[in-house]
Amino acid sequence: PVLAAINGHCLGGGLELAVRCDLRLCAASAKLGMPPAKLGLIYSHTGLERFIDVIGVAQTKQLFLTGRNLDAARAERIGLVNEVVADDEVAEAALALASEIAANAPLSMTGNKRAIETLARFPRLSEEQERELVELRRSCFASEDFREGIRAFAERRAPRWRGR
């Protein structure tokens, strides 16, 4: 998983980079926006597609057709950022979240991220996509990490992941 820690202004290409991250933490005083309408620019369809995936058609239209900057609270309300924290806590909060994620099973992180992205892009799966996701889930049951996770849970200890 990729985490963005937004502090200050996050505009244009910087915001597109942020929406390509899996999770976005944002300082309370940050400003986010897409200025193409104010620059006479038609944005790339691949960039627009990612915004639509993250905040939906209506919010993408508002963001791109007005060119307004959003404050952090509004960005959180529309799903552009996952969490807003105090300005002086951004680095600490990002590190804590990254540590929490890193403590999880790597195979689970990779598999869940892949499944979520597939389902988000293809709400109606083809038979092949369906088979791939079923096989992806089945594969976890044969992994060393799954057995370690079950043992660690039963023994009430932190798991020791191996990524296998």
mmCIF file of C-alpha atoms in Angstrom:
data_model
loop_
_atom_site.group_PDB
_atom_site.id
_atom_site.type_symbol
_atom_site.label_atom_id
_atom_site.label_comp_id
_atom_site.label_asym_id
_atom_site.label_seq_id
_atom_site.Cartn_x
_atom_site.Cartn_y
_atom_site.Cartn_z
ATOM 1 C CA PRO A 1 0.000 0.000 0.000
ATOM 2 C CA VAL A 2 1.091 3.556 -0.770
ATOM 3 C CA LEU A 3 0.328 6.395 1.644
ATOM 4 C CA ALA A 4 0.279 10.122 0.854
ATOM 5 C CA ALA A 5 0.894 12.648 3.631
ATOM 6 C CA ILE A 6 -0.450 15.984 2.347
ATOM 7 C CA ASN A 7 0.853 19.116 4.009
ATOM 8 C CA GLY A 8 0.432 22.562 2.453
ATOM 9 C CA HIS A 9 -0.864 23.014 -1.083
ATOM 10 C CA CYS A 10 -1.603 19.942 -3.183
ATOM 11 C CA LEU A 11 -2.650 21.158 -6.621
ATOM 12 C CA GLY A 12 -2.749 19.811 -10.164
ATOM 13 C CA GLY A 13 -0.254 17.030 -10.787
ATOM 14 C CA GLY A 14 0.526 16.831 -7.073
ATOM 15 C CA LEU A 15 -3.108 16.043 -6.343
ATOM 16 C CA GLU A 16 -3.216 13.472 -9.136
ATOM 17 C CA LEU A 17 -0.171 11.806 -7.580
ATOM 18 C CA ALA A 18 -1.930 11.816 -4.202
ATOM 19 C CA VAL A 19 -5.133 10.230 -5.566
ATOM 20 C CA ARG A 20 -3.033 7.442 -7.066
ATOM 21 C CA CYS A 21 -1.997 6.504 -3.521
ATOM 22 C CA ASP A 22 -4.051 3.955 -1.594
ATOM 23 C CA LEU A 23 -4.583 6.198 1.436
ATOM 24 C CA ARG A 24 -4.298 9.947 1.942
ATOM 25 C CA LEU A 25 -3.655 11.725 5.253
ATOM 26 C CA CYS A 26 -4.025 15.485 5.165
ATOM 27 C CA ALA A 27 -2.990 18.427 7.335
ATOM 28 C CA ALA A 28 -5.954 20.480 8.530
ATOM 29 C CA SER A 29 -4.673 23.638 6.832
ATOM 30 C CA ALA A 30 -3.898 21.995 3.479
ATOM 31 C CA LYS A 31 -5.504 23.192 0.250
ATOM 32 C CA LEU A 32 -6.263 20.748 -2.557
ATOM 33 C CA GLY A 33 -7.374 21.541 -6.068
ATOM 34 C CA MET A 34 -7.287 20.959 -9.799
ATOM 35 C CA PRO A 35 -6.736 24.172 -11.802
ATOM 36 C CA PRO A 36 -6.984 22.970 -15.454
ATOM 37 C CA ALA A 37 -10.171 25.014 -16.073
ATOM 38 C CA LYS A 38 -8.305 28.140 -15.002
ATOM 39 C CA LEU A 39 -5.368 27.284 -17.285
ATOM 40 C CA GLY A 40 -7.286 26.399 -20.451
ATOM 41 C CA LEU A 41 -6.201 22.767 -20.137
ATOM 42 C CA ILE A 42 -8.219 19.652 -20.918
ATOM 43 C CA TYR A 43 -6.996 17.103 -18.417
ATOM 44 C CA SER A 44 -5.904 13.618 -19.509
ATOM 45 C CA HIS A 45 -8.598 10.964 -19.515
ATOM 46 C CA THR A 46 -6.343 8.666 -17.463
ATOM 47 C CA GLY A 47 -6.047 11.317 -14.744
ATOM 48 C CA LEU A 48 -9.774 12.033 -14.804
ATOM 49 C CA GLU A 49 -10.507 8.318 -14.583
ATOM 50 C CA ARG A 50 -8.580 8.041 -11.319
ATOM 51 C CA PHE A 51 -10.466 10.990 -9.799
ATOM 52 C CA ILE A 52 -13.771 9.407 -10.843
ATOM 53 C CA ASP A 53 -12.658 6.167 -9.173
ATOM 54 C CA VAL A 54 -11.842 8.000 -5.938
ATOM 55 C CA ILE A 55 -14.571 10.659 -5.590
ATOM 56 C CA GLY A 56 -17.189 9.800 -8.223
ATOM 57 C CA VAL A 57 -18.468 11.583 -11.305
ATOM 58 C CA ALA A 58 -20.327 14.454 -9.612
ATOM 59 C CA GLN A 59 -17.437 15.482 -7.352
ATOM 60 C CA THR A 60 -14.914 15.110 -10.195
ATOM 61 C CA LYS A 61 -17.039 17.423 -12.335
ATOM 62 C CA GLN A 62 -17.212 19.998 -9.567
ATOM 63 C CA LEU A 63 -13.480 19.807 -8.887
ATOM 64 C CA PHE A 64 -12.467 20.117 -12.548
ATOM 65 C CA LEU A 65 -15.190 22.435 -13.852
ATOM 66 C CA THR A 66 -14.843 25.035 -11.093
ATOM 67 C CA GLY A 67 -11.090 24.896 -10.535
ATOM 68 C CA ARG A 68 -11.719 25.777 -6.876
ATOM 69 C CA ASN A 69 -9.321 24.812 -4.125
ATOM 70 C CA LEU A 70 -10.804 22.705 -1.337
ATOM 71 C CA ASP A 71 -9.960 22.887 2.319
ATOM 72 C CA ALA A 72 -9.006 19.662 4.082
ATOM 73 C CA ALA A 73 -12.389 19.216 5.772
ATOM 74 C CA ARG A 74 -14.247 19.400 2.441
ATOM 75 C CA ALA A 75 -11.711 17.061 0.837
ATOM 76 C CA GLU A 76 -12.375 14.536 3.596
ATOM 77 C CA ARG A 77 -16.161 14.857 3.231
ATOM 78 C CA ILE A 78 -16.026 14.007 -0.474
ATOM 79 C CA GLY A 79 -13.556 11.151 -0.006
ATOM 80 C CA LEU A 80 -10.581 12.890 -1.603
ATOM 81 C CA VAL A 81 -8.614 12.293 1.611
ATOM 82 C CA ASN A 82 -9.124 9.562 4.181
ATOM 83 C CA GLU A 83 -8.232 11.471 7.307
ATOM 84 C CA VAL A 84 -7.444 15.026 8.403
ATOM 85 C CA VAL A 85 -5.027 15.611 11.256
ATOM 86 C CA ALA A 86 -3.568 18.687 12.963
ATOM 87 C CA ASP A 87 -0.818 20.345 10.935
ATOM 88 C CA ASP A 88 1.894 19.462 13.431
ATOM 89 C CA GLU A 89 0.788 15.803 13.537
ATOM 90 C CA VAL A 90 0.954 14.906 9.816
ATOM 91 C CA ALA A 91 4.368 13.238 9.868
ATOM 92 C CA GLU A 92 3.669 11.371 13.111
ATOM 93 C CA ALA A 93 0.193 10.247 11.968
ATOM 94 C CA ALA A 94 1.519 9.109 8.580
ATOM 95 C CA LEU A 95 4.308 7.124 10.218
ATOM 96 C CA ALA A 96 1.864 5.539 12.688
ATOM 97 C CA LEU A 97 -0.515 4.557 9.878
ATOM 98 C CA ALA A 98 2.328 3.203 7.739
ATOM 99 C CA SER A 99 3.581 1.188 10.721
ATOM 100 C CA GLU A 100 0.107 -0.206 11.355
ATOM 101 C CA ILE A 101 -0.191 -1.279 7.727
ATOM 102 C CA ALA A 102 3.355 -2.682 7.624
ATOM 103 C CA ALA A 103 2.582 -4.870 10.653
ATOM 104 C CA ASN A 104 -0.047 -6.759 8.626
ATOM 105 C CA ALA A 105 0.528 -9.830 6.481
ATOM 106 C CA PRO A 106 2.175 -8.818 3.182
ATOM 107 C CA LEU A 107 0.274 -11.431 1.157
ATOM 108 C CA SER A 108 -2.980 -10.155 2.612
ATOM 109 C CA MET A 109 -2.089 -6.546 1.770
ATOM 110 C CA THR A 110 -1.177 -7.427 -1.820
ATOM 111 C CA GLY A 111 -4.170 -9.698 -2.355
ATOM 112 C CA ASN A 112 -6.756 -7.388 -0.803
ATOM 113 C CA LYS A 113 -5.403 -4.388 -2.693
ATOM 114 C CA ARG A 114 -5.590 -6.320 -5.970
ATOM 115 C CA ALA A 115 -9.130 -7.554 -5.275
ATOM 116 C CA ILE A 116 -10.367 -4.088 -4.248
ATOM 117 C CA GLU A 117 -8.864 -2.460 -7.341
ATOM 118 C CA THR A 118 -10.313 -5.135 -9.631
ATOM 119 C CA LEU A 119 -13.788 -4.796 -8.109
ATOM 120 C CA ALA A 120 -13.635 -0.999 -8.235
ATOM 121 C CA ARG A 121 -12.697 -1.004 -11.926
ATOM 122 C CA PHE A 122 -14.952 -3.868 -12.998
ATOM 123 C CA PRO A 123 -18.178 -3.989 -10.952
ATOM 124 C CA ARG A 124 -19.312 -6.839 -13.220
ATOM 125 C CA LEU A 125 -16.505 -9.332 -13.376
ATOM 126 C CA SER A 126 -15.826 -11.520 -16.369
ATOM 127 C CA GLU A 127 -15.664 -15.245 -15.689
ATOM 128 C CA GLU A 128 -11.877 -15.046 -15.947
ATOM 129 C CA GLN A 129 -11.666 -12.169 -13.450
ATOM 130 C CA GLU A 130 -13.981 -14.036 -11.094
ATOM 131 C CA ARG A 131 -11.766 -17.150 -11.318
ATOM 132 C CA GLU A 132 -8.636 -15.073 -10.679
ATOM 133 C CA LEU A 133 -10.087 -13.491 -7.544
ATOM 134 C CA VAL A 134 -11.364 -16.831 -6.235
ATOM 135 C CA GLU A 135 -7.916 -18.363 -6.831
ATOM 136 C CA LEU A 136 -6.240 -15.383 -5.186
ATOM 137 C CA ARG A 137 -8.341 -15.945 -2.058
ATOM 138 C CA ARG A 138 -7.794 -19.699 -2.112
ATOM 139 C CA SER A 139 -4.035 -19.163 -2.324
ATOM 140 C CA CYS A 140 -3.966 -17.456 1.065
ATOM 141 C CA PHE A 141 -5.240 -20.599 2.798
ATOM 142 C CA ALA A 142 -2.156 -22.503 1.606
ATOM 143 C CA SER A 143 0.280 -19.787 2.683
ATOM 144 C CA GLU A 144 2.707 -19.950 5.579
ATOM 145 C CA ASP A 145 1.544 -16.490 6.609
ATOM 146 C CA PHE A 146 -2.057 -17.651 7.040
ATOM 147 C CA ARG A 147 -0.968 -20.520 9.292
ATOM 148 C CA GLU A 148 1.288 -18.124 11.229
ATOM 149 C CA GLY A 149 -1.557 -15.623 11.608
ATOM 150 C CA ILE A 150 -3.862 -18.293 13.050
ATOM 151 C CA ARG A 151 -1.135 -19.549 15.422
ATOM 152 C CA ALA A 152 -0.232 -16.036 16.560
ATOM 153 C CA PHE A 153 -3.893 -15.206 17.187
ATOM 154 C CA ALA A 154 -4.398 -18.385 19.238
ATOM 155 C CA GLU A 155 -1.175 -17.746 21.173
ATOM 156 C CA ARG A 156 -2.032 -14.066 21.666
ATOM 157 C CA ARG A 157 1.218 -12.797 20.198
ATOM 158 C CA ALA A 158 2.276 -10.656 17.264
ATOM 159 C CA PRO A 159 2.644 -12.655 14.035
ATOM 160 C CA ARG A 160 6.019 -13.046 12.316
ATOM 161 C CA TRP A 161 5.195 -12.620 8.626
ATOM 162 C CA ARG A 162 7.396 -14.132 5.934
ATOM 163 C CA GLY A 163 5.479 -13.130 2.834
ATOM 164 C CA ARG A 164 5.009 -16.763 1.820
#
